[in-house]
Amino acid sequence: MAKTAAQRQAAYRARRPFEGENGNGQRRLQGWIATRSALALERLARRYAVTKQTMMERLINAEDDRLMAQLSPDTPDWDAYVGK
């Protein structure tokens, strides 16, 4: 028997925490941002022919990688950044 729309949606939401890169899951992000930032995100995503989600992930990960490369493990700065 075919699933209802509600059943398909429930199954989709149940899979999300385990999908994505390396089965590490995905997390919901919801909030308001400034119009300038939203328009910039749209331009960047269009420029690189990716979704806004992918563009946000690239920007966030690039900045995180840059910061992590500057920090030494087992230091107070490292602990403060990673939330220990």
Coordinates of C-alpha atoms in Angstrom, one line a residue:
M1 CA 0.0 0.0 0.0
A2 CA 1.3 3.4 -0.9
K3 CA 2.4 5.7 1.9
T4 CA 0.5 8.9 2.7
A5 CA 2.2 12.3 2.4
A6 CA 2.5 12.4 6.2
Q7 CA 4.1 9.0 6.3
R8 CA 6.7 10.0 3.7
Q9 CA 7.4 13.2 5.5
A10 CA 7.9 11.4 8.8
A11 CA 10.2 8.9 7.2
Y12 CA 12.2 11.7 5.6
R13 CA 12.6 13.6 8.9
A14 CA 13.6 10.3 10.7
R15 CA 16.5 9.8 8.1
R16 CA 17.9 13.3 8.3
P17 CA 20.0 12.8 11.5
F18 CA 21.9 10.0 9.7
E19 CA 22.2 11.4 6.2
G20 CA 24.9 13.6 4.8
E21 CA 28.7 13.3 4.7
N22 CA 29.9 10.1 6.3
G23 CA 26.5 9.3 7.8
N24 CA 27.2 12.1 10.3
G25 CA 23.7 13.5 9.9
Q26 CA 22.3 16.9 9.2
R27 CA 20.9 19.4 11.7
R28 CA 18.1 21.9 11.2
L29 CA 19.1 25.5 11.1
Q30 CA 16.4 28.1 11.2
G31 CA 16.5 31.8 11.8
W32 CA 16.4 35.3 10.4
I33 CA 19.4 37.0 8.8
A34 CA 19.9 40.5 7.4
T35 CA 18.6 41.2 3.9
R36 CA 22.1 42.2 2.8
S37 CA 23.4 38.8 4.0
A38 CA 20.5 36.9 2.4
L39 CA 21.0 38.6 -1.0
A40 CA 24.8 38.0 -0.8
L41 CA 24.2 34.3 -0.1
E42 CA 21.9 34.1 -3.1
R43 CA 24.5 35.8 -5.4
L44 CA 27.3 33.6 -4.1
A45 CA 25.2 30.4 -4.6
R46 CA 24.2 31.5 -8.1
R47 CA 27.8 32.4 -9.0
Y48 CA 29.1 29.0 -8.0
A49 CA 26.0 27.2 -9.2
V50 CA 25.3 25.6 -5.9
T51 CA 22.4 25.7 -3.5
K52 CA 22.3 28.2 -0.7
Q53 CA 22.7 25.3 1.8
T54 CA 25.9 24.2 0.0
M55 CA 27.2 27.8 -0.1
M56 CA 26.7 28.3 3.6
E57 CA 28.4 25.0 4.4
R58 CA 31.4 26.0 2.2
L59 CA 31.7 29.4 3.9
I60 CA 31.4 28.0 7.4
N61 CA 33.7 25.1 6.8
A62 CA 36.4 27.3 5.2
E63 CA 36.4 29.7 8.2
D64 CA 36.4 26.8 10.6
D65 CA 39.3 25.2 8.8
R66 CA 41.2 28.5 8.8
L67 CA 40.8 28.9 12.6
M68 CA 41.6 25.3 13.4
A69 CA 44.8 25.6 11.5
Q70 CA 45.9 28.5 13.7
L71 CA 45.1 26.8 17.0
S72 CA 47.2 24.2 18.8
P73 CA 45.5 21.3 20.5
D74 CA 45.7 21.1 24.3
T75 CA 45.8 24.9 24.7
P76 CA 43.2 27.2 26.4
D77 CA 42.4 28.8 23.0
W78 CA 41.7 25.4 21.5
D79 CA 39.5 24.4 24.4
A80 CA 37.6 27.7 24.2
Y81 CA 37.0 27.3 20.5
V82 CA 35.9 23.6 20.5
G83 CA 33.8 24.2 23.6
K84 CA 35.6 22.1 26.2

